[in-house]
Coordinates of C-alpha atoms and ligand atoms in Angstrom, one line a residue:
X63 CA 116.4 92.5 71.1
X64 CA 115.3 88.7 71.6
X65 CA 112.9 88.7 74.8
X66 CA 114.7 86.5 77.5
X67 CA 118.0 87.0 76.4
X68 CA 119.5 85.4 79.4
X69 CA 117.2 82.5 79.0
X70 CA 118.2 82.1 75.3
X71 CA 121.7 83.1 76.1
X72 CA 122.7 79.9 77.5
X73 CA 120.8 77.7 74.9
X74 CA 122.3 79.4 71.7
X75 CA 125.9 80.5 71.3
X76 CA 125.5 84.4 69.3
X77 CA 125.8 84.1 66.2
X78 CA 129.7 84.8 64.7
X79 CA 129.7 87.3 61.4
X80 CA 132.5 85.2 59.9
X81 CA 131.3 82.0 59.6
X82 CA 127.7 82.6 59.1
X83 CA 126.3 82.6 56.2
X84 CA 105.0 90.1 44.2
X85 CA 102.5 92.0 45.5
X86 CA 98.8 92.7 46.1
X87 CA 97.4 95.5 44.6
X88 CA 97.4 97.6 47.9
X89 CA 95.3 100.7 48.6
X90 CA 97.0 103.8 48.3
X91 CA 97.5 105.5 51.9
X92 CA 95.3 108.3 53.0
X93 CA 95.9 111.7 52.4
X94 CA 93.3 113.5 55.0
X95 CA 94.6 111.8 58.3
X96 CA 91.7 111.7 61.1
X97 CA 93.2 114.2 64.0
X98 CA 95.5 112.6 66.3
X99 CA 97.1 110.2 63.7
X100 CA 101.1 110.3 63.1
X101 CA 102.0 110.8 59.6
X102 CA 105.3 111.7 57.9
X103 CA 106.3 114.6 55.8
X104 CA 110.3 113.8 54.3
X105 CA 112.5 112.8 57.4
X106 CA 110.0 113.8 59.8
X107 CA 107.0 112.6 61.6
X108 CA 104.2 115.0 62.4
X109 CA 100.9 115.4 64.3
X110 CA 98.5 117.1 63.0
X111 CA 100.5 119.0 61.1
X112 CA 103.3 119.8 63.6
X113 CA 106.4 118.2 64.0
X114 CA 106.8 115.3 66.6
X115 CA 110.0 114.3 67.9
X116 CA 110.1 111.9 70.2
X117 CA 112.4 109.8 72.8
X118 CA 110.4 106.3 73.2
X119 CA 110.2 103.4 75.6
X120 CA 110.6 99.7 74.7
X121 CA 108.6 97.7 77.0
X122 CA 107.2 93.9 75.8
X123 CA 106.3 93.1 79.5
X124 CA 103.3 95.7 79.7
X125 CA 100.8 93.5 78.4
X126 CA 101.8 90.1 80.7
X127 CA 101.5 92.4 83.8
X128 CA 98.2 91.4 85.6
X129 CA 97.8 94.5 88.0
X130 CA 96.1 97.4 86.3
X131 CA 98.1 99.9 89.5
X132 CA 101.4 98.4 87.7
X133 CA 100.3 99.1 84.2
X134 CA 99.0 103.1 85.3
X135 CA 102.3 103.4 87.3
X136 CA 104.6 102.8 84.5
X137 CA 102.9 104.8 81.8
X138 CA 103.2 106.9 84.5
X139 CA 106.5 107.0 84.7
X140 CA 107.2 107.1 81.2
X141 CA 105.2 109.9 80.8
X142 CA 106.8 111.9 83.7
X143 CA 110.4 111.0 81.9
X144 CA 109.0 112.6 78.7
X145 CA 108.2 109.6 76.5
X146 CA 105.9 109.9 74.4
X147 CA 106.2 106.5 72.0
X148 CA 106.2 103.1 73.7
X149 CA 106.8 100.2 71.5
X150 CA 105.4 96.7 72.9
X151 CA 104.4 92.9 71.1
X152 CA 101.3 92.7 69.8
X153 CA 101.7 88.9 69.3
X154 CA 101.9 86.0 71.9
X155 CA 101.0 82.4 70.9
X156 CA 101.5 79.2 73.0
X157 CA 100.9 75.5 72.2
X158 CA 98.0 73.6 73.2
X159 CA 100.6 71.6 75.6
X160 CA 101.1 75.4 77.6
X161 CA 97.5 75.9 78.0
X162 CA 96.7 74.6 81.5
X163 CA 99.9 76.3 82.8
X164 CA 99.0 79.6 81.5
X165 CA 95.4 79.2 82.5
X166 CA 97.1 78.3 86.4
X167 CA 99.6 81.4 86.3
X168 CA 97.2 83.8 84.4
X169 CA 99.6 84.4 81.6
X170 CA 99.2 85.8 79.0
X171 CA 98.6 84.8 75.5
X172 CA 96.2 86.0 72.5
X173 CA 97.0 82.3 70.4
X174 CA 96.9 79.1 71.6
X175 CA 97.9 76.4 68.8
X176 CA 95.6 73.5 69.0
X177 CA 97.2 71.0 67.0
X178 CA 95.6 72.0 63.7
X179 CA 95.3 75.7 63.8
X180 CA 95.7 79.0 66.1
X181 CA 92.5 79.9 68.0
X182 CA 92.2 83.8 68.8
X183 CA 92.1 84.4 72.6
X184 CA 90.7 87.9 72.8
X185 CA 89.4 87.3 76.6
X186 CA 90.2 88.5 79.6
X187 CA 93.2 86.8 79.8
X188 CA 94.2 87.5 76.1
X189 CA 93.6 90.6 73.7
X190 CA 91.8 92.5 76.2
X191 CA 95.1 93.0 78.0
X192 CA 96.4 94.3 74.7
X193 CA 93.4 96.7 74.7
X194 CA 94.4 97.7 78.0
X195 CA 97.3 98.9 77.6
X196 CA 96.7 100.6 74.7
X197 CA 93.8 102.5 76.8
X198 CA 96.3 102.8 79.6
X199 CA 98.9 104.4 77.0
X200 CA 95.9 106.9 75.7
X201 CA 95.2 108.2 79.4
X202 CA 98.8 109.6 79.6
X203 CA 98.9 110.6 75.7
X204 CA 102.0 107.7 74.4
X205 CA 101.6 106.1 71.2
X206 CA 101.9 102.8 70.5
X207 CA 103.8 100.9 68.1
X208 CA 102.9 97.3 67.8
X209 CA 104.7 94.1 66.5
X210 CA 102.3 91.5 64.6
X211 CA 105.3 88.5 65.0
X212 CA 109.5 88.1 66.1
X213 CA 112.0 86.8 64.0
X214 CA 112.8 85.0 67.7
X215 CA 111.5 81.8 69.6
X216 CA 110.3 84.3 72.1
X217 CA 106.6 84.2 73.0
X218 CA 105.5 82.3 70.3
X219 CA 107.2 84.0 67.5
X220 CA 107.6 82.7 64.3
X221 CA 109.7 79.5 64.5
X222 CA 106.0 78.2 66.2
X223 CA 104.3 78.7 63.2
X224 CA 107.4 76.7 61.2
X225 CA 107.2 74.2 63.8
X226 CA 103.7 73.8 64.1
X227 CA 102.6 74.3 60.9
X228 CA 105.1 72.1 58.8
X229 CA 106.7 70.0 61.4
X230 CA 110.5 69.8 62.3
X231 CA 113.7 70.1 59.5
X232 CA 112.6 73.6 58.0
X233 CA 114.5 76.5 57.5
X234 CA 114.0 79.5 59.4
X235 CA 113.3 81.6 56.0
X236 CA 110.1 79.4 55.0
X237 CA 108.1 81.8 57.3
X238 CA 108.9 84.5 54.4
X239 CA 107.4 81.9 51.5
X240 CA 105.0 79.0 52.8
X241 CA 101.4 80.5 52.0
X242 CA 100.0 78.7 54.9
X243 CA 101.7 80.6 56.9
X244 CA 101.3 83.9 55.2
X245 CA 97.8 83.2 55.5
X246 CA 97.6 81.9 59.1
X247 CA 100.1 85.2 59.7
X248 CA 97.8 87.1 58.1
X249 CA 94.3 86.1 59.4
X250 CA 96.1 87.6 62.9
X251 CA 97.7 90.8 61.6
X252 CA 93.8 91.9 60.5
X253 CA 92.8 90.5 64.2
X254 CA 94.9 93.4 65.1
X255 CA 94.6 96.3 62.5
X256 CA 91.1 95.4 62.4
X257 CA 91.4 96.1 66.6
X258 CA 92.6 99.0 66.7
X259 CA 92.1 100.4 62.8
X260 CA 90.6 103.4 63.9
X261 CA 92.8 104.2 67.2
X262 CA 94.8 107.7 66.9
X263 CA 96.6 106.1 70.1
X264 CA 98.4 103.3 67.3
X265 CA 101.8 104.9 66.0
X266 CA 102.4 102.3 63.5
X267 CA 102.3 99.0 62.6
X268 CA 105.5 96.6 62.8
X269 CA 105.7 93.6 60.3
X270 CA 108.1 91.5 62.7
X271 CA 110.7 92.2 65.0
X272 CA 114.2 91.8 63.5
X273 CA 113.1 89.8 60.7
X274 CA 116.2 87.7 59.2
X275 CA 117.1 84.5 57.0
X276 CA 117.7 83.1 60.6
X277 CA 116.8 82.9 63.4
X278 CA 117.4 81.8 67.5
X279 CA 116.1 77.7 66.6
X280 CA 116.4 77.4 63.0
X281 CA 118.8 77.8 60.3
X282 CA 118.4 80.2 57.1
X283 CA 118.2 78.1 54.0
X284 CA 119.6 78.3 50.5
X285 CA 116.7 80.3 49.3
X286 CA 117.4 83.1 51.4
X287 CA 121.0 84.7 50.9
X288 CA 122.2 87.7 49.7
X289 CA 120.7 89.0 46.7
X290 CA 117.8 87.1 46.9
X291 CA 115.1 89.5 48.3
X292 CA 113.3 87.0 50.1
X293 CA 112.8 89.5 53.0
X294 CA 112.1 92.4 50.5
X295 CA 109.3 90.1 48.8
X296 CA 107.7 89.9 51.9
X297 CA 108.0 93.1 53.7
X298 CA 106.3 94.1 50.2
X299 CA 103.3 92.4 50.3
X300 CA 102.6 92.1 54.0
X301 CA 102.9 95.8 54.1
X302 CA 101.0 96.1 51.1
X303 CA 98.2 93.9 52.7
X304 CA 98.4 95.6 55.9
X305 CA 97.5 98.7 54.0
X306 CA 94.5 97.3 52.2
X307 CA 93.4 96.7 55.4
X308 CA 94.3 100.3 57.0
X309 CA 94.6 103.5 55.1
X310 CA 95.6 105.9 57.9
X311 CA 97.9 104.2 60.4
X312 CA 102.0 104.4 59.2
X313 CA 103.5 100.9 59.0
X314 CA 107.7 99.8 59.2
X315 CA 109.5 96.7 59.2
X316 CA 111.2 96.0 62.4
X317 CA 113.9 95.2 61.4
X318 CA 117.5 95.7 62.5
X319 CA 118.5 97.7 59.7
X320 CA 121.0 95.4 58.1
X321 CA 122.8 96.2 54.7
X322 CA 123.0 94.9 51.6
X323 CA 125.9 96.6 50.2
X324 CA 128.1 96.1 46.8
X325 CA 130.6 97.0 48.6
X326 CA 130.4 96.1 52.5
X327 CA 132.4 97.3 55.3
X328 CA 135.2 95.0 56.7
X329 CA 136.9 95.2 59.9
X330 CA 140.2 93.9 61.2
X331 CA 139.7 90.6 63.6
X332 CA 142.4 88.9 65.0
X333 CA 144.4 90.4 62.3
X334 CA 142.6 89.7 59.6
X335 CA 140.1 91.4 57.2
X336 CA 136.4 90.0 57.8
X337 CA 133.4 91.2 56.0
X338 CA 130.9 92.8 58.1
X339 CA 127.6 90.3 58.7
X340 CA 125.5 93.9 59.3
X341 CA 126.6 95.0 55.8
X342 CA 126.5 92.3 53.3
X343 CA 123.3 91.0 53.1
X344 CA 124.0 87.6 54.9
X345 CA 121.0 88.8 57.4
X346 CA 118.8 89.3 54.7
X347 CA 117.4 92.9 55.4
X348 CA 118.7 95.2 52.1
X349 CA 117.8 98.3 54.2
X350 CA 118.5 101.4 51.3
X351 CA 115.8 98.9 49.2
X352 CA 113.4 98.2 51.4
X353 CA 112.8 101.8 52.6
X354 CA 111.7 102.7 49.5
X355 CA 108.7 100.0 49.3
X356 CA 105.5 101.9 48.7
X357 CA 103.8 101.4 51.9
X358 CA 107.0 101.1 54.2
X359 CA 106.3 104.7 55.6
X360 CA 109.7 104.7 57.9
X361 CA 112.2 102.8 58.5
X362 CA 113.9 101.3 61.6
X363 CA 117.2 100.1 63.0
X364 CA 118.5 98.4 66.1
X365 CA 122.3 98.8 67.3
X366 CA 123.9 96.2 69.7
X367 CA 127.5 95.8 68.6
X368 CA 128.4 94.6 72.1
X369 CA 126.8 91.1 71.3
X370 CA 126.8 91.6 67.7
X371 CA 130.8 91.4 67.8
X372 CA 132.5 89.5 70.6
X373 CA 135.6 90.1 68.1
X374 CA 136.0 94.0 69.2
X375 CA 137.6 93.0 72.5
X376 CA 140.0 90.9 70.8
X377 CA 143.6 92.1 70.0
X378 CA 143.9 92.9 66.3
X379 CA 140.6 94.5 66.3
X380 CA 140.2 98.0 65.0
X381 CA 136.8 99.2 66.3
X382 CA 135.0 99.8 69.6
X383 CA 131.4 99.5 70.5
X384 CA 130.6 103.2 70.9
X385 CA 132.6 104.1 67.3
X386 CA 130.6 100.9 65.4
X387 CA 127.4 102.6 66.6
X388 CA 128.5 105.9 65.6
X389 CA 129.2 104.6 62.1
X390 CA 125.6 102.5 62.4
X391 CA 123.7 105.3 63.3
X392 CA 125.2 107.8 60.3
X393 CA 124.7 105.0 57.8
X394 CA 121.1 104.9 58.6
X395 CA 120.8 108.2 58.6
X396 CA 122.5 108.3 55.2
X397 CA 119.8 105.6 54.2
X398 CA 117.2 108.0 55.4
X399 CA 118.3 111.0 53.4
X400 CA 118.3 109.5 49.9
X401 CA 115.1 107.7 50.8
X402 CA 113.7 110.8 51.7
X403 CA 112.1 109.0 55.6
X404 CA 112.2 109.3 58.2
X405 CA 114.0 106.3 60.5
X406 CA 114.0 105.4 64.1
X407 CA 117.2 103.8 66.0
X408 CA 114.0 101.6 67.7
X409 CA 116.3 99.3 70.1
X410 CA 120.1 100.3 71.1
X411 CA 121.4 98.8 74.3
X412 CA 125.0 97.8 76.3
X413 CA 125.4 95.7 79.2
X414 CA 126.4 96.8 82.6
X415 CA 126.0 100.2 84.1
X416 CA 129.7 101.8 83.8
X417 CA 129.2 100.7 79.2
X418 CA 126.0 102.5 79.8
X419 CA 127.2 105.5 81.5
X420 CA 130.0 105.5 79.1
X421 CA 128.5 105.1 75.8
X422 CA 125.1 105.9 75.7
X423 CA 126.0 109.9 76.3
X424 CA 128.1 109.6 72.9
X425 CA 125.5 107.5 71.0
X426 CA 122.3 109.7 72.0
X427 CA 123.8 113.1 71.5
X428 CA 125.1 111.9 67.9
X429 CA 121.8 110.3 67.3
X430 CA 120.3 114.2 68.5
X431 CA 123.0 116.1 66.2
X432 CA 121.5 115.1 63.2
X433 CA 118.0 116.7 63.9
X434 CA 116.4 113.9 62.2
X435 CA 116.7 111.2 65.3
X436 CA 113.9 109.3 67.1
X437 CA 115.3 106.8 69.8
X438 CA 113.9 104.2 71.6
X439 CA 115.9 102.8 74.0
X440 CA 116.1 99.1 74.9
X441 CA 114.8 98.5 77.6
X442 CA 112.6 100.5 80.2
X443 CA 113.0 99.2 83.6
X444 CA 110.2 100.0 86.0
X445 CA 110.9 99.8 90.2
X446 CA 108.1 99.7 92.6
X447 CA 106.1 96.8 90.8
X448 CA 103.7 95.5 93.0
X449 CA 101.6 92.6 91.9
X450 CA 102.4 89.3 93.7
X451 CA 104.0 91.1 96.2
X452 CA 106.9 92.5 93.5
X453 CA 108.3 88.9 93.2
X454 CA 106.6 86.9 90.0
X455 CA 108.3 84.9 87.6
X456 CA 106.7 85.9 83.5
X457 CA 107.9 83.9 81.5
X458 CA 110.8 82.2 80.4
X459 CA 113.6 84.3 82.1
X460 CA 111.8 87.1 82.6
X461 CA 111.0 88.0 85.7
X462 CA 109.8 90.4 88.1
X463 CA 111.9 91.1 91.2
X464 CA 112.1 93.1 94.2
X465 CA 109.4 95.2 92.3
X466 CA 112.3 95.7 89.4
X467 CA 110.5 95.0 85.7
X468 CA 112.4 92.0 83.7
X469 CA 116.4 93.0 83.6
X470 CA 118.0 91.2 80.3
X471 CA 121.1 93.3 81.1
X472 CA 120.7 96.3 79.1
X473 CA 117.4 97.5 81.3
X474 CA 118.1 100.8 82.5
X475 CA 116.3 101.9 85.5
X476 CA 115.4 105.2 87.2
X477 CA 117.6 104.6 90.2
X478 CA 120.8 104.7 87.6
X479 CA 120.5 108.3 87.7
X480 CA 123.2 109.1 85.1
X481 CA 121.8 107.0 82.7
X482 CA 118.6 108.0 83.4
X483 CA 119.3 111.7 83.1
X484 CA 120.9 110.9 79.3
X485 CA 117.0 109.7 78.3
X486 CA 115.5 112.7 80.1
X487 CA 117.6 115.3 79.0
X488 CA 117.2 113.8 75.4
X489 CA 113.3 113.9 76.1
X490 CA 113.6 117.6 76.4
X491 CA 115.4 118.2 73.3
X492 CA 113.1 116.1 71.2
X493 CA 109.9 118.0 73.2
X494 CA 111.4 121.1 72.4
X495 CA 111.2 120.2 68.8
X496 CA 108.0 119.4 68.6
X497 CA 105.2 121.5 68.0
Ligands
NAG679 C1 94.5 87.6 86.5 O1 94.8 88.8 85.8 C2 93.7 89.7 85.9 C3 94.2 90.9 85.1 O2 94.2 90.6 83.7 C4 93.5 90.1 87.3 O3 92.4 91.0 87.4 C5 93.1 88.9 88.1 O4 93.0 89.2 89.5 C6 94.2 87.8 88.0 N1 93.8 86.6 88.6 C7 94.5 86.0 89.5 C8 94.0 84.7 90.1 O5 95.6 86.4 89.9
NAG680 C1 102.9 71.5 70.7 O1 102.0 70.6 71.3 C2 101.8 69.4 70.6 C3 100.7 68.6 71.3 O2 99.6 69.5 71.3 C4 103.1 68.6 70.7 O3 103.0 67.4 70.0 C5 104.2 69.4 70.1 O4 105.5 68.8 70.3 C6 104.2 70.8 70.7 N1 105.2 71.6 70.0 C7 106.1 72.4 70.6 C8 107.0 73.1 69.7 O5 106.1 72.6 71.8
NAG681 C1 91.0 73.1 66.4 O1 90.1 74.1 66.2 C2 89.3 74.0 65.1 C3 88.4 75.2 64.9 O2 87.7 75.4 66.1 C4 88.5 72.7 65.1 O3 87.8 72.5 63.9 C5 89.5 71.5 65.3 O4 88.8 70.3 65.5 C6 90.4 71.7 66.5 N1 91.3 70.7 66.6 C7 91.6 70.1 67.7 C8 92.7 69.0 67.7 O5 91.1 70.4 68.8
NAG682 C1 139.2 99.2 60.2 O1 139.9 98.7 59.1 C2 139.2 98.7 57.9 C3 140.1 98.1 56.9 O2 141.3 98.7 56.8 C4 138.8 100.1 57.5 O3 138.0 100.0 56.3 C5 137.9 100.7 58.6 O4 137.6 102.0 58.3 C6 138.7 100.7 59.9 N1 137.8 101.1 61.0 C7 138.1 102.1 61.8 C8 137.1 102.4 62.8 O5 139.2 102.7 61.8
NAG683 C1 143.6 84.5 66.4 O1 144.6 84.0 65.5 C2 145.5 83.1 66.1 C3 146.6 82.8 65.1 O2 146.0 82.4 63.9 C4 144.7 81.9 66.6 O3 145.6 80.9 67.2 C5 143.7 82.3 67.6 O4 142.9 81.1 67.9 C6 142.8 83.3 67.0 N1 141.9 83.8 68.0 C7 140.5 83.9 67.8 C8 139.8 84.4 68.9 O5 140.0 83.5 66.8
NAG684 C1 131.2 96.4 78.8 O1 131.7 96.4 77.5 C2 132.9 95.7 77.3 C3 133.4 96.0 75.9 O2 132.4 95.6 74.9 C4 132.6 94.2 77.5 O3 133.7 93.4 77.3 C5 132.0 94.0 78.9 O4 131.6 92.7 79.1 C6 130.8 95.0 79.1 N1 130.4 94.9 80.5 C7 129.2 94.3 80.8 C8 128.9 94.3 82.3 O5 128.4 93.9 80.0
NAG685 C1 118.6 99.9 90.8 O1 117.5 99.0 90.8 C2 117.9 97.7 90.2 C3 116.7 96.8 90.1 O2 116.1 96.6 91.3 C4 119.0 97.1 91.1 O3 119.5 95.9 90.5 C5 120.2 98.1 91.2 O4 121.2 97.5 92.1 C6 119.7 99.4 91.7 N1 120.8 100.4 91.9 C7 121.6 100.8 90.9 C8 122.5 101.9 91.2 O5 121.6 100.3 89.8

């Protein structure tokens, strides 16, 4: 999900499915996995030999919070719910121009952009929160998995580097391409793995989040359409150099999962036939394809069809939310099968609380039928915050309030019992799957 979606909501109209349109020679992946390290054996993860199943948390606020009781009382949580991945950013740039603010508000940030290059913060108010969390997340036995960049604006993703590293009229896609940036992207992503290389507590490493042609600020260009494997090239050789770096720790994508099909799925609209954005290409993911690159271990997908497609409410139309998600979730798993790994439905969310209560049953148990499913909802809400009282503004939109963790509309919290109880009861299942 984009971070701050209300923030960015009313800045950027969602994007409409009808009218938008080489590698390093990497190290081969170890075979002999230090103990504690995830690993994958066909469709399944395991640890230390045994199966692990899993029901996940998505939380990208951890690391901002600034009160370690906060921090210990959601991993808390979590781990009283039964989660045992949580998935959080491990990126967060801002411009020279937001340093005094951040340094006023103790916000966090790990970049800051000082007109000519990033310079690493890994103080106090920088990477060591990182490290805290992930320390945090060890003490109650939750992996990690960890973004290196976003596809999105949000918290200095990677339109910054496009803006500040080549100035204004770019396409979104030139962060696949420009070497500067793969460089200056790079230097960072072996801050990280270099970090936490030898941490068992690391599930996996994440190229982006939702990496497409497009993104939030900026358009995709001609160079990166259907066909044209920009996003391929460069899920190859980050992953590639992400290995060279890292022998031991599984790495994915991000992405959303989108299709590049010969054939793509169409859906009525308003009466008439459209081609479905999610299935032919346009995004620029080619998911069956870029499952099978060497050193993408497992693959992920995200399933929002509620603000993907504004067109399902209207008359004419032949699908609902919950069915598109059924039909999302089979074709990944599908994808899985002939790939022969294992995937993970990372993000999935609805807004409001009766969608939720209605949908999220179906979704999860057909997700659980297959035997094969990880989920990760999106996203955990957490009451009872504390710090400044339980009233703090984060950033952007996101805010803390009344002690209730950021709410973007699909945050699910532990008061919404029935919700709640669809994630714990799932918990169980997975657990008792699990060696
Ligand atoms: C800033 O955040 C740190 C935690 O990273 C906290 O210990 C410190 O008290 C905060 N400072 C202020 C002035 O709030
Ligand atoms: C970043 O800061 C520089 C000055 O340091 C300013 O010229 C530029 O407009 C800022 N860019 C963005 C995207 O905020
Ligand atoms: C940015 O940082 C680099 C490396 O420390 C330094 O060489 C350069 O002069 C800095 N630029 C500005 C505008 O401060
Ligand atoms: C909607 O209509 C299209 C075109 O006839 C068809 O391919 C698709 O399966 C239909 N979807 C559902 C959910 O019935
Ligand atoms: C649906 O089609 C009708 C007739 O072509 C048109 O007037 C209307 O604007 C369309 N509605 C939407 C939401 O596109
Ligand atoms: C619930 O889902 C319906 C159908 O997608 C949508 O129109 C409605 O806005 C959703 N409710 C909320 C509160 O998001
Ligand atoms: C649960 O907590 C959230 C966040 O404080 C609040 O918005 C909501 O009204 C509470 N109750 C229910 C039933 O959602």
């Amino acid at each position: 999900m984009r971070p701050a979606l209300l923030f960015l909501a009313c800045l950027l109209p969602l994007w409409s499915p009808v009218s938008l349109a080489g590698a390093a020679t990497a190290t081969e992946k170890n075979s002999n996995f230090p103990k504690g390290f995830v690993t994958t054996n066909g469709r399944d993860f395991q640890l230390d030999g045994k199966p692990f199943a899993f029901v996940g948390a998505n939380s990208y606020w951890l690391p901002l919070l600034t009160s370690q009781a906060d921090i210990d009382a959601t991993l808390n949580s979590m781990k009283q719910t039964g989660v045992k991945v949580l998935r959080t950013w491990g990126w967060n740039a801002i411009n020279g121009t937001e340093l005094e603010g951040a340094l006023q508000t103790n916000l966090t940030y790990y970049q800051v952009w000082n007109g000519t290059q990033y310079i690493l913060n890994d103080g106090p108010q920088g990477l060591q929160r990182l490290d805290n969390v992930i320390a945090t997340a060890e003490k109650y036995d939750i992996k990690v998995i960890v973004a290196f960049t976003n596809n999105w604006f949000g918290y200095g993703g990677s339109d910054l580097y496009i803006q500040w590293m080549l100035g204004a009229g770019q396409s979104h896609d030139v962060f696949f391409t420009n070497r500067d940036i793969i460089s200056s992207y790079q230097a960072y992503v072996k801050t990280i793995v270099s970090r936490y290389k030898d941490s068992p507590t690391i599930f996996a490493w994440e190229l982006m989040n939702e990496a497409r042609c497009l993104s939030d600020t900026l358009p995709a260009g001609p160079s990166c359409v259907p066909g044209s494997n920009t996003l391929r090239t460069w899920y190859r050789e980050q992953s590639d150099y992400v290995r060279s770096l890292d022998p031991n720790h599984l790495i994915t994508t991000g992405g959303e999962g989108h299709f590049y099909w010969k054939n793509p799925r169409k859906y009525w609209f308003n009466h008439s036939l459209v081609s479905d954005y999610n299935y032919n290409g346009e995004a620029g993911e080619d998911f069956d394809h870029d499952l099978l690159l060497p050193n993408i271990d497992f693959g992920t997908y995200h399933l929002y069809p509620q603000s993907w497609y504004s067109e399902l409410d209207f008359p004419g139309s032949n699908w609902t939310v919950e069915n598109w998600g059924i039909q999302w979730i089979d074709d990944h798993i599908n994808a899985a099968d002939k790939a022969g790994k294992p995937v993970i439905l990372e993000e999935f969310g609805v807004g409001g609380l009766r969608n939720k209560t209605d949908i999220y049953p179906k979704w999860v148990q057909h997700a659980l039928d297959t035997k094969h499913a990880r989920i990760m909802p999106w996203q955990w809400g957490q009451l009872g915050l504390t710090e400044d009282g339980g009233n703090r503004l984060i950033k952007y939109a996101d805010a803390i309030i009344d002690g209730a963790s950021p709410n973007d509309g699909n945050t699910f919290y532990a008061n919404q019992t029935q919700v709640w109880d669809v994630f714990t009861r799932a918990a169980k299942i997975q657990d008792a799957r699990s060696g």
